[in-house]
Amino acid sequence: MIDSALLNASVSELHQLLTTRQVSSAELTKGYLERIDLLNGKLNAVVTVCAEQAIEDASRADERRTRGEGNILTGIPLLHKDIFCTQGVTTTCGSRMLEHFVPAYDATVVARLKAAGVVMLGKCNMDEFAMGSSNETSFFGAVKNPWDTNCVPGGSSGGSAAALAAGMAPLVTGTDTGGSIRQPASLCGVTGLKPTYGRVSRLGIIAFASSLDQAGPMARSAADCAHMLTAISGLDTGDSTSADRAVPDFFSELTGDISGLRIGMPREYFNDDLDSEVRAQVMSALTELEKAGAQLVDIDLPHSHYAIATYYVLAPAEASANLARYDGVRFGYRCADPADLEDLYFRSRSEGFGEEVQRRILVGTYALSAGFYDAYFNKAQQVRRVISDDFRSAFQSVDIIAGPSAPGVAFPFGAKQQDPVAMYMEDIYTLAVNLAGLPGLSTPAGLVNGMPVGLQLIGKPFDESTILNAAHRLQLDTDWHRARPAIEDHVA
Ligand code: GLN
């Protein structure tokens, strides 16, 4: 079994241990596989384990290192969210529709990490088609929060966040369309970054809402996220929305110096919707940044209260178009004995998709239909611009924007499932960042009633470095990101 020092080691520390041969990637990989074996029955965070392949890849990484090749990530184990296509490995997207789908190619993110020598341990559970904030919509069952197994881990990258928090891998991937990296990172006490739209290729990521989806790293620290971000970022000619921007070495940009950094605090994010104890924790994190030399400035994002309504027109509209391909003919689930073509479509989609996905398809189809297109879809596009403009003007006077990542801590299973709007409110602080295409991260900011709280930092377009650096400063000055759930007690 992997010892606790290794379990809490950062990527840099693991790299050091691998380089000096104090541990091999094969040993590390076996240790994490055992950990998954031990804990997954309790958490349901991982849907596919690739034990054999992982051990083979680890030995190859060890050989690379022996030859003096490789880089910081070579031989580091990782889990992918099950939304990333992995060649030859089942990719379900949390859905019955894709229960048996085996992609013929790797997503660019997967391919880049593979090329870096990262070892894939398996695939993480997630909300079906990344629609949800609690991981309760997965066809493969809910994921449990390692801090309290009666509570949700957040979503949709809840499997990734829970696995990371429970020490099943030192690095995991996530995707974020409206908050799906930051909100589960907040609820599970880990660091998660949604990059600027276009920074990371979407090729091979199963599409939800194409103008909002972005992949990003989740890890135990901002520094570890920086390492992964460098590896996955950059132009991909296979994705026409991927940006042709130079990719810095994000890790070497972590100077820890934030003196003079102007941090905007939107009044709209610190209002009565925010749990008072969460607010106190977020404020104490901001006070730490102030002590380190940053300056806190009150700002306004006057249209932020339209973000949820805007997102829940645009995201379902895009989803309804993206999910039209699951027709029972070309991809995925097909119903038994269809009477005719219409019956084939109807039953394959009714049986293959869960309730939340069907709700989104209905809402999206409605918003795009001839009579309602202008009233809903077009109007929402206009409001999206106004929301983006709010950020643009705020960034004239501040360098980054800070607020909570989620309105509260992890909630019990079932608490919001019957009320879609209550669930949609979970992303009240994260959605606007996707609408504006900006980078945002969540970093741990202490506990409320024993459950993690996240501080969200939002950056200017393509300025991931500044928010990573501020989170890094906070992680140098506090131990919040080091807090671990006592999940072993549950399985003893
Ligand atoms: N919770 C939001 C939704 O259900 C965001 C999901 C996401 O970012 N993938 O749409």
Short mmCIF file of C-alpha atoms and ligand atoms in Angstrom, two decimals:
data_model
loop_
_atom_site.label_atom_id
_atom_site.label_comp_id
_atom_site.label_asym_id
_atom_site.label_seq_id
_atom_site.Cartn_x
_atom_site.Cartn_y
_atom_site.Cartn_z
CA MET A 1 0.00 0.00 0.00
CA ILE A 2 1.18 3.45 -0.88
CA ASP A 3 2.49 5.28 2.19
CA SER A 4 1.02 8.55 3.28
CA ALA A 5 4.11 10.62 2.44
CA LEU A 6 3.84 9.50 -1.19
CA LEU A 7 0.10 9.97 -1.13
CA ASN A 8 0.48 13.61 -0.25
CA ALA A 9 3.51 14.28 -2.43
CA SER A 10 3.28 16.97 -5.10
CA VAL A 11 4.14 16.34 -8.74
CA SER A 12 7.48 18.10 -8.22
CA GLU A 13 8.24 15.88 -5.23
CA LEU A 14 7.20 12.74 -7.10
CA HIS A 15 9.38 13.82 -10.02
CA GLN A 16 12.29 14.19 -7.61
CA LEU A 17 11.69 10.74 -6.13
CA LEU A 18 11.43 9.23 -9.60
CA THR A 19 14.56 10.98 -10.81
CA THR A 20 16.61 9.86 -7.83
CA ARG A 21 15.14 6.35 -8.15
CA GLN A 22 13.75 6.38 -4.62
CA VAL A 23 10.56 5.12 -6.16
CA SER A 24 9.72 3.81 -9.61
CA SER A 25 6.69 4.71 -11.65
CA ALA A 26 5.70 1.05 -11.56
CA GLU A 27 5.67 1.08 -7.74
CA LEU A 28 3.80 4.35 -7.65
CA THR A 29 1.27 3.08 -10.16
CA LYS A 30 0.69 -0.15 -8.25
CA GLY A 31 0.27 1.84 -5.04
CA TYR A 32 -2.40 4.05 -6.56
CA LEU A 33 -4.16 1.08 -8.17
CA GLU A 34 -4.34 -0.57 -4.74
CA ARG A 35 -5.70 2.62 -3.29
CA ILE A 36 -8.42 2.73 -5.97
CA ASP A 37 -9.20 -0.90 -5.21
CA LEU A 38 -9.48 -0.15 -1.51
CA LEU A 39 -11.65 2.95 -1.71
CA ASN A 40 -13.67 2.84 -4.89
CA GLY A 41 -16.35 0.51 -3.50
CA LYS A 42 -17.14 3.27 -1.05
CA LEU A 43 -16.84 6.29 -3.35
CA ASN A 44 -17.76 5.07 -6.87
CA ALA A 45 -15.40 7.72 -8.24
CA VAL A 46 -13.75 5.54 -10.89
CA VAL A 47 -15.74 3.71 -13.58
CA THR A 48 -12.91 2.00 -15.47
CA VAL A 49 -9.56 0.85 -14.12
CA CYS A 50 -6.79 0.14 -16.64
CA ALA A 51 -4.50 -1.82 -14.35
CA GLU A 52 -2.52 -3.85 -16.88
CA GLN A 53 -2.03 -1.04 -19.33
CA ALA A 54 -1.06 1.32 -16.51
CA ILE A 55 1.65 -0.97 -15.20
CA GLU A 56 2.99 -1.44 -18.72
CA ASP A 57 3.01 2.33 -19.32
CA ALA A 58 4.69 2.87 -15.97
CA SER A 59 7.51 0.48 -16.85
CA ARG A 60 7.94 2.29 -20.14
CA ALA A 61 8.13 5.60 -18.26
CA ASP A 62 10.73 4.10 -15.94
CA GLU A 63 12.78 3.05 -18.95
CA ARG A 64 12.50 6.54 -20.37
CA ARG A 65 13.80 8.01 -17.16
CA THR A 66 16.63 5.47 -17.03
CA ARG A 67 17.68 6.66 -20.47
CA GLY A 68 17.72 10.19 -19.09
CA GLU A 69 14.68 11.15 -21.14
CA GLY A 70 11.28 12.42 -20.15
CA ASN A 71 10.02 15.47 -18.32
CA ILE A 72 8.40 16.45 -15.06
CA LEU A 73 5.25 14.41 -15.77
CA THR A 74 6.92 11.22 -17.01
CA GLY A 75 5.75 8.31 -14.89
CA ILE A 76 3.20 10.32 -12.88
CA PRO A 77 -0.12 8.44 -12.56
CA LEU A 78 -3.38 10.16 -13.46
CA LEU A 79 -7.11 9.55 -13.88
CA HIS A 80 -9.12 11.02 -16.74
CA LYS A 81 -12.71 12.18 -16.56
CA ASP A 82 -14.74 9.74 -18.64
CA ILE A 83 -15.62 12.48 -21.12
CA PHE A 84 -12.18 12.29 -22.79
CA CYS A 85 -11.95 9.82 -25.65
CA THR A 86 -9.31 7.22 -24.88
CA GLN A 87 -8.27 4.94 -27.70
CA GLY A 88 -9.28 1.36 -26.98
CA VAL A 89 -10.64 2.23 -23.53
CA THR A 90 -14.39 2.53 -22.89
CA THR A 91 -15.55 6.15 -22.71
CA THR A 92 -19.06 6.41 -21.27
CA CYS A 93 -19.58 10.10 -20.50
CA GLY A 94 -21.60 8.83 -17.54
CA SER A 95 -24.36 7.67 -19.87
CA ARG A 96 -26.11 4.46 -20.79
CA MET A 97 -25.99 5.85 -24.32
CA LEU A 98 -22.21 5.32 -24.42
CA GLU A 99 -21.95 2.43 -21.96
CA HIS A 100 -20.06 0.31 -24.50
CA PHE A 101 -18.44 3.05 -26.58
CA VAL A 102 -14.76 2.41 -27.29
CA PRO A 103 -13.17 5.35 -29.12
CA ALA A 104 -10.81 4.79 -32.03
CA TYR A 105 -8.60 7.72 -31.04
CA ASP A 106 -7.35 9.74 -28.08
CA ALA A 107 -8.56 13.22 -27.25
CA THR A 108 -5.75 15.74 -27.78
CA VAL A 109 -5.49 16.25 -24.01
CA VAL A 110 -5.07 12.51 -23.53
CA ALA A 111 -2.58 12.23 -26.38
CA ARG A 112 -0.48 15.12 -25.07
CA LEU A 113 -0.35 13.69 -21.57
CA LYS A 114 0.45 10.26 -22.97
CA ALA A 115 3.29 11.74 -25.00
CA ALA A 116 4.60 13.37 -21.81
CA GLY A 117 4.74 9.88 -20.27
CA VAL A 118 1.83 10.26 -17.86
CA VAL A 119 0.36 6.92 -16.76
CA MET A 120 -3.42 6.61 -17.10
CA LEU A 121 -4.84 4.62 -14.19
CA GLY A 122 -8.42 4.71 -15.43
CA LYS A 123 -11.49 6.85 -16.03
CA CYS A 124 -13.57 8.84 -13.56
CA ASN A 125 -17.31 8.81 -13.04
CA MET A 126 -19.18 12.00 -13.91
CA ASP A 127 -22.64 13.48 -14.33
CA GLU A 128 -24.27 12.19 -17.51
CA PHE A 129 -22.91 14.17 -20.47
CA ALA A 130 -21.44 16.58 -17.88
CA MET A 131 -24.89 17.88 -17.01
CA GLY A 132 -25.18 18.33 -13.28
CA SER A 133 -23.61 19.75 -10.15
CA SER A 134 -23.76 16.75 -7.85
CA ASN A 135 -22.79 13.64 -9.81
CA GLU A 136 -26.20 12.20 -9.11
CA THR A 137 -27.10 12.04 -12.82
CA SER A 138 -24.50 9.40 -13.75
CA PHE A 139 -25.91 6.20 -15.21
CA PHE A 140 -23.23 4.43 -13.17
CA GLY A 141 -24.51 5.73 -9.85
CA ALA A 142 -23.68 8.70 -7.69
CA VAL A 143 -20.14 9.50 -6.57
CA LYS A 144 -19.66 10.05 -2.84
CA ASN A 145 -17.73 12.88 -1.27
CA PRO A 146 -14.71 11.47 0.60
CA TRP A 147 -15.14 14.15 3.29
CA ASP A 148 -18.61 12.83 4.11
CA THR A 149 -19.99 9.93 2.14
CA ASN A 150 -23.56 11.12 2.78
CA CYS A 151 -22.81 14.19 0.68
CA VAL A 152 -22.32 14.86 -3.02
CA PRO A 153 -18.84 15.61 -4.40
CA GLY A 154 -20.16 18.32 -6.74
CA GLY A 155 -20.30 17.92 -10.49
CA SER A 156 -19.95 17.25 -13.21
CA SER A 157 -16.27 16.35 -12.63
CA GLY A 158 -17.24 14.91 -9.24
CA GLY A 159 -15.57 11.55 -9.83
CA SER A 160 -12.31 13.31 -10.65
CA ALA A 161 -12.52 15.58 -7.60
CA ALA A 162 -13.48 12.77 -5.21
CA ALA A 163 -10.75 10.46 -6.54
CA LEU A 164 -8.16 13.20 -6.15
CA ALA A 165 -9.29 14.15 -2.64
CA ALA A 166 -9.22 10.49 -1.60
CA GLY A 167 -5.68 10.05 -2.88
CA MET A 168 -6.51 7.69 -5.76
CA ALA A 169 -4.29 9.74 -8.09
CA PRO A 170 -2.07 12.80 -7.76
CA LEU A 171 -3.52 14.39 -10.90
CA VAL A 172 -6.88 14.20 -12.63
CA THR A 173 -8.51 15.86 -15.60
CA GLY A 174 -11.86 17.61 -15.64
CA THR A 175 -14.00 19.65 -17.98
CA ASP A 176 -15.91 22.80 -17.17
CA THR A 177 -18.87 24.10 -19.17
CA GLY A 178 -20.44 26.13 -16.38
CA GLY A 179 -18.44 25.25 -13.30
CA SER A 180 -17.75 21.52 -13.50
CA ILE A 181 -14.09 21.79 -12.53
CA ARG A 182 -14.32 24.60 -9.99
CA GLN A 183 -17.47 23.59 -8.08
CA PRO A 184 -16.43 19.95 -7.41
CA ALA A 185 -12.89 21.17 -6.62
CA SER A 186 -14.47 23.47 -4.04
CA LEU A 187 -16.71 20.76 -2.57
CA CYS A 188 -13.86 18.21 -2.34
CA GLY A 189 -11.08 20.55 -1.15
CA VAL A 190 -8.76 20.37 -4.17
CA THR A 191 -7.37 22.85 -6.70
CA GLY A 192 -9.01 22.98 -10.15
CA LEU A 193 -8.49 25.28 -13.09
CA LYS A 194 -10.72 26.06 -16.04
CA PRO A 195 -8.48 27.61 -18.69
CA THR A 196 -9.41 30.39 -21.10
CA TYR A 197 -11.72 29.17 -23.86
CA GLY A 198 -9.45 28.00 -26.67
CA ARG A 199 -6.38 27.44 -24.49
CA VAL A 200 -6.89 23.67 -24.47
CA SER A 201 -8.05 21.65 -27.47
CA ARG A 202 -11.56 20.21 -27.31
CA LEU A 203 -10.80 17.55 -29.93
CA GLY A 204 -11.95 14.19 -28.59
CA ILE A 205 -13.83 15.62 -25.63
CA ILE A 206 -17.45 14.52 -25.89
CA ALA A 207 -19.27 17.74 -26.65
CA PHE A 208 -21.85 19.26 -24.33
CA ALA A 209 -21.99 22.99 -25.18
CA SER A 210 -19.21 23.67 -27.64
CA SER A 211 -18.89 27.42 -27.08
CA LEU A 212 -18.46 26.89 -23.33
CA ASP A 213 -16.65 23.54 -22.83
CA GLN A 214 -13.02 23.65 -21.68
CA ALA A 215 -10.79 20.95 -20.23
CA GLY A 216 -8.45 21.62 -17.36
CA PRO A 217 -6.30 20.21 -14.58
CA MET A 218 -7.32 19.30 -11.05
CA ALA A 219 -4.59 18.59 -8.52
CA ARG A 220 -3.49 18.99 -4.92
CA SER A 221 -1.89 22.33 -5.55
CA ALA A 222 -1.77 25.25 -7.97
CA ALA A 223 1.82 24.27 -8.80
CA ASP A 224 0.70 20.79 -9.86
CA CYS A 225 -2.11 22.28 -11.95
CA ALA A 226 0.50 24.52 -13.62
CA HIS A 227 2.54 21.48 -14.66
CA MET A 228 -0.45 19.80 -16.24
CA LEU A 229 -1.71 22.97 -17.89
CA THR A 230 1.60 23.45 -19.68
CA ALA A 231 1.41 19.90 -21.03
CA ILE A 232 -2.18 20.09 -22.35
CA SER A 233 -2.30 23.67 -23.69
CA GLY A 234 -1.63 25.03 -27.14
CA LEU A 235 -2.84 25.13 -30.69
CA ASP A 236 -4.39 22.01 -32.14
CA THR A 237 -5.25 22.26 -35.81
CA GLY A 238 -7.87 19.57 -35.24
CA ASP A 239 -9.97 22.01 -33.19
CA SER A 240 -10.82 25.20 -35.06
CA THR A 241 -11.54 27.04 -31.81
CA SER A 242 -8.18 26.19 -30.26
CA ALA A 243 -6.12 29.35 -29.86
CA ASP A 244 -2.83 30.05 -31.57
CA ARG A 245 -1.23 31.55 -28.47
CA ALA A 246 2.20 30.96 -27.04
CA VAL A 247 2.09 28.61 -24.06
CA PRO A 248 4.29 29.71 -21.19
CA ASP A 249 5.82 27.25 -18.76
CA PHE A 250 3.09 27.94 -16.22
CA PHE A 251 5.12 26.45 -13.38
CA SER A 252 8.07 28.77 -13.86
CA GLU A 253 5.68 31.73 -13.78
CA LEU A 254 4.80 30.94 -10.15
CA THR A 255 6.97 33.55 -8.49
CA GLY A 256 4.78 33.79 -5.40
CA ASP A 257 5.07 37.56 -5.64
CA ILE A 258 1.66 39.22 -5.60
CA SER A 259 2.62 42.63 -4.26
CA GLY A 260 0.48 45.30 -5.84
CA LEU A 261 -1.93 42.74 -7.36
CA ARG A 262 -5.37 44.35 -7.56
CA ILE A 263 -8.09 41.85 -6.65
CA GLY A 264 -11.67 42.82 -7.52
CA MET A 265 -14.45 41.63 -5.23
CA PRO A 266 -17.77 41.78 -7.06
CA ARG A 267 -20.52 43.05 -4.75
CA GLU A 268 -22.90 40.66 -6.52
CA TYR A 269 -20.83 37.66 -5.37
CA PHE A 270 -20.88 38.58 -1.70
CA ASN A 271 -24.61 39.09 -1.34
CA ASP A 272 -27.23 37.17 0.67
CA ASP A 273 -27.20 34.12 -1.64
CA LEU A 274 -23.86 33.25 -0.10
CA ASP A 275 -23.78 31.12 3.05
CA SER A 276 -22.43 33.35 5.82
CA GLU A 277 -19.83 30.85 7.04
CA VAL A 278 -18.62 30.28 3.49
CA ARG A 279 -18.33 34.03 3.09
CA ALA A 280 -16.23 34.23 6.28
CA GLN A 281 -13.84 31.58 4.95
CA VAL A 282 -13.58 33.23 1.53
CA MET A 283 -12.88 36.54 3.26
CA SER A 284 -10.14 35.04 5.40
CA ALA A 285 -8.47 33.70 2.25
CA LEU A 286 -8.69 37.15 0.68
CA THR A 287 -7.23 38.67 3.84
CA GLU A 288 -4.26 36.31 3.48
CA LEU A 289 -3.71 37.56 -0.06
CA GLU A 290 -3.96 41.12 1.22
CA LYS A 291 -1.28 40.38 3.83
CA ALA A 292 0.91 39.10 1.00
CA GLY A 293 0.69 42.47 -0.71
CA ALA A 294 -2.47 42.35 -2.79
CA GLN A 295 -5.01 45.13 -2.75
CA LEU A 296 -8.74 44.34 -2.40
CA VAL A 297 -11.03 46.49 -4.51
CA ASP A 298 -14.85 46.46 -4.58
CA ILE A 299 -16.20 46.10 -8.09
CA ASP A 300 -19.53 45.54 -9.81
CA LEU A 301 -20.56 42.92 -12.33
CA PRO A 302 -24.01 44.40 -12.78
CA HIS A 303 -25.46 41.76 -15.07
CA SER A 304 -24.26 38.70 -13.19
CA HIS A 305 -27.77 37.82 -11.99
CA TYR A 306 -28.66 37.04 -15.61
CA ALA A 307 -25.91 34.42 -15.92
CA ILE A 308 -27.98 31.41 -14.86
CA ALA A 309 -30.90 32.21 -17.16
CA THR A 310 -28.54 32.92 -20.05
CA TYR A 311 -26.54 29.76 -19.55
CA TYR A 312 -29.65 27.61 -19.23
CA VAL A 313 -30.82 28.76 -22.65
CA LEU A 314 -27.47 28.58 -24.44
CA ALA A 315 -26.01 25.41 -22.93
CA PRO A 316 -29.15 23.29 -23.55
CA ALA A 317 -29.49 24.76 -27.06
CA GLU A 318 -25.94 23.72 -27.94
CA ALA A 319 -26.41 20.39 -26.16
CA SER A 320 -29.57 19.63 -28.13
CA ALA A 321 -27.61 20.06 -31.35
CA ASN A 322 -24.54 18.13 -30.13
CA LEU A 323 -26.60 15.25 -28.79
CA ALA A 324 -28.62 14.84 -31.99
CA ARG A 325 -25.90 12.44 -33.18
CA TYR A 326 -26.98 9.79 -30.66
CA ASP A 327 -29.71 8.36 -32.82
CA GLY A 328 -29.38 4.64 -32.16
CA VAL A 329 -27.87 4.19 -35.62
CA ARG A 330 -24.35 5.56 -35.62
CA PHE A 331 -23.35 5.81 -31.98
CA GLY A 332 -24.11 4.08 -28.76
CA TYR A 333 -27.22 2.54 -27.35
CA ARG A 334 -29.83 1.03 -29.64
CA CYS A 335 -33.20 -0.16 -28.34
CA ALA A 336 -34.28 -3.77 -28.86
CA ASP A 337 -36.60 -4.74 -31.71
CA PRO A 338 -37.65 -1.34 -33.06
CA ALA A 339 -40.94 -1.43 -34.97
CA ASP A 340 -39.78 1.19 -37.48
CA LEU A 341 -37.26 4.02 -37.86
CA GLU A 342 -39.20 6.47 -35.71
CA ASP A 343 -39.57 3.89 -32.95
CA LEU A 344 -35.81 3.26 -33.18
CA TYR A 345 -35.01 6.96 -32.65
CA PHE A 346 -37.65 7.44 -30.02
CA ARG A 347 -36.87 4.48 -27.83
CA SER A 348 -33.08 4.55 -28.27
CA ARG A 349 -33.02 8.15 -27.05
CA SER A 350 -35.64 7.65 -24.32
CA GLU A 351 -33.88 4.59 -22.95
CA GLY A 352 -30.30 5.72 -23.58
CA PHE A 353 -30.51 9.20 -22.03
CA GLY A 354 -31.34 9.95 -18.41
CA GLU A 355 -33.89 12.45 -17.18
CA GLU A 356 -31.65 15.51 -16.87
CA VAL A 357 -30.19 15.03 -20.35
CA GLN A 358 -33.67 14.68 -21.82
CA ARG A 359 -34.77 17.83 -19.99
CA ARG A 360 -31.85 19.76 -21.52
CA ILE A 361 -32.56 18.44 -25.02
CA LEU A 362 -36.20 19.49 -24.72
CA VAL A 363 -35.35 22.96 -23.40
CA GLY A 364 -32.65 23.44 -26.01
CA THR A 365 -34.79 22.28 -28.92
CA TYR A 366 -37.54 24.62 -27.77
CA ALA A 367 -35.17 27.61 -27.51
CA LEU A 368 -33.90 26.95 -31.02
CA SER A 369 -37.28 26.32 -32.64
CA ALA A 370 -38.45 28.71 -35.35
CA GLY A 371 -40.99 30.63 -33.28
CA PHE A 372 -38.81 31.06 -30.22
CA TYR A 373 -35.30 31.46 -31.60
CA ASP A 374 -35.28 35.25 -31.41
CA ALA A 375 -37.00 35.43 -28.06
CA TYR A 376 -34.69 32.95 -26.34
CA PHE A 377 -31.54 31.93 -28.18
CA ASN A 378 -30.78 35.27 -29.81
CA LYS A 379 -31.68 37.20 -26.68
CA ALA A 380 -29.44 34.96 -24.58
CA GLN A 381 -26.57 35.53 -27.03
CA GLN A 382 -27.02 39.28 -26.58
CA VAL A 383 -27.07 39.00 -22.79
CA ARG A 384 -23.95 36.83 -23.00
CA ARG A 385 -22.16 39.76 -24.64
CA VAL A 386 -23.34 42.13 -21.92
CA ILE A 387 -22.06 39.75 -19.23
CA SER A 388 -18.69 39.55 -21.00
CA ASP A 389 -18.54 43.32 -21.20
CA ASP A 390 -19.04 43.54 -17.42
CA PHE A 391 -15.84 41.54 -16.97
CA ARG A 392 -14.01 43.55 -19.58
CA SER A 393 -14.76 46.83 -17.85
CA ALA A 394 -13.98 45.38 -14.40
CA PHE A 395 -10.59 44.26 -15.68
CA GLN A 396 -9.73 47.86 -16.54
CA SER A 397 -9.25 48.52 -12.84
CA VAL A 398 -8.27 45.13 -11.39
CA ASP A 399 -5.89 42.29 -12.31
CA ILE A 400 -7.99 39.39 -11.12
CA ILE A 401 -11.49 38.91 -9.70
CA ALA A 402 -12.19 36.86 -6.59
CA GLY A 403 -15.24 35.32 -5.01
CA PRO A 404 -16.61 32.05 -3.74
CA SER A 405 -16.54 29.01 -6.03
CA ALA A 406 -19.91 27.71 -4.83
CA PRO A 407 -22.72 29.14 -2.69
CA GLY A 408 -22.25 26.54 0.06
CA VAL A 409 -20.43 23.36 1.04
CA ALA A 410 -21.26 19.84 -0.19
CA PHE A 411 -24.92 18.96 0.40
CA PRO A 412 -26.54 15.59 1.20
CA PHE A 413 -27.69 13.28 -1.59
CA GLY A 414 -31.17 14.03 -2.81
CA ALA A 415 -31.24 17.53 -1.31
CA LYS A 416 -31.52 19.32 -4.66
CA GLN A 417 -32.33 16.53 -7.08
CA GLN A 418 -36.07 17.13 -7.22
CA ASP A 419 -35.61 20.84 -7.86
CA PRO A 420 -33.57 21.50 -11.02
CA VAL A 421 -33.45 25.25 -10.39
CA ALA A 422 -31.98 24.79 -6.90
CA MET A 423 -29.34 22.54 -8.50
CA TYR A 424 -28.68 25.11 -11.24
CA MET A 425 -27.98 27.73 -8.54
CA GLU A 426 -24.89 25.75 -7.51
CA ASP A 427 -23.08 27.37 -10.44
CA ILE A 428 -24.18 30.91 -9.73
CA TYR A 429 -20.57 32.09 -9.26
CA THR A 430 -18.96 30.02 -11.99
CA LEU A 431 -21.24 30.18 -15.05
CA ALA A 432 -20.49 33.74 -16.07
CA VAL A 433 -16.80 32.89 -16.41
CA ASN A 434 -17.64 30.34 -19.11
CA LEU A 435 -20.03 32.75 -20.82
CA ALA A 436 -17.15 35.24 -21.01
CA GLY A 437 -14.56 32.57 -21.94
CA LEU A 438 -12.25 33.55 -19.06
CA PRO A 439 -9.90 31.41 -16.98
CA GLY A 440 -11.02 30.61 -13.43
CA LEU A 441 -9.73 28.44 -10.65
CA SER A 442 -10.86 27.17 -7.30
CA THR A 443 -8.40 26.81 -4.44
CA PRO A 444 -9.19 25.44 -0.96
CA ALA A 445 -10.06 28.09 1.62
CA GLY A 446 -10.67 26.11 4.79
CA LEU A 447 -13.55 24.11 6.19
CA VAL A 448 -17.08 24.89 7.34
CA ASN A 449 -18.56 22.17 9.58
CA GLY A 450 -15.76 19.89 8.47
CA MET A 451 -16.48 20.37 4.75
CA PRO A 452 -14.25 22.19 2.26
CA VAL A 453 -14.84 25.70 0.91
CA GLY A 454 -13.28 27.07 -2.28
CA LEU A 455 -12.01 30.51 -3.21
CA GLN A 456 -12.51 31.29 -6.89
CA LEU A 457 -10.01 33.43 -8.77
CA ILE A 458 -10.91 34.69 -12.25
CA GLY A 459 -8.33 36.00 -14.70
CA LYS A 460 -8.09 38.05 -17.86
CA PRO A 461 -8.19 36.08 -21.12
CA PHE A 462 -5.10 33.85 -21.46
CA ASP A 463 -3.76 35.09 -18.14
CA GLU A 464 -3.90 31.78 -16.29
CA SER A 465 -0.48 32.60 -14.84
CA THR A 466 -1.73 35.41 -12.61
CA ILE A 467 -4.54 33.41 -11.00
CA LEU A 468 -2.27 30.39 -10.59
CA ASN A 469 0.33 32.61 -8.97
CA ALA A 470 -2.18 34.11 -6.52
CA ALA A 471 -3.40 30.61 -5.60
CA HIS A 472 0.21 29.52 -5.24
CA ARG A 473 0.90 32.43 -2.87
CA LEU A 474 -2.12 31.42 -0.79
CA GLN A 475 -0.89 27.83 -0.74
CA LEU A 476 2.56 28.96 0.43
CA ASP A 477 1.00 30.92 3.28
CA THR A 478 -1.77 28.55 4.41
CA ASP A 479 -2.32 24.82 4.79
CA TRP A 480 -5.90 24.63 3.55
CA HIS A 481 -4.92 22.75 0.41
CA ARG A 482 -3.14 20.15 2.52
CA ALA A 483 -6.26 19.14 4.49
CA ARG A 484 -7.26 15.56 3.65
CA PRO A 485 -10.47 13.68 4.38
CA ALA A 486 -10.19 10.74 6.76
CA ILE A 487 -11.68 8.41 4.16
CA GLU A 488 -9.67 5.39 5.38
CA ASP A 489 -11.76 5.46 8.57
CA HIS A 490 -14.80 4.63 6.48
CA VAL A 491 -13.28 1.48 5.03
CA ALA A 492 -11.42 0.21 8.10
N1 GLN B 1 -23.69 22.30 -13.52
C1 GLN B 1 -23.70 22.90 -14.83
C2 GLN B 1 -24.64 22.14 -15.73
O1 GLN B 1 -25.25 21.22 -15.29
C3 GLN B 1 -22.33 22.95 -15.39
C4 GLN B 1 -21.87 21.63 -15.87
C5 GLN B 1 -20.51 21.67 -16.48
O2 GLN B 1 -19.74 22.60 -16.28
N2 GLN B 1 -20.23 20.66 -17.28
O3 GLN B 1 -24.79 22.47 -16.86
#
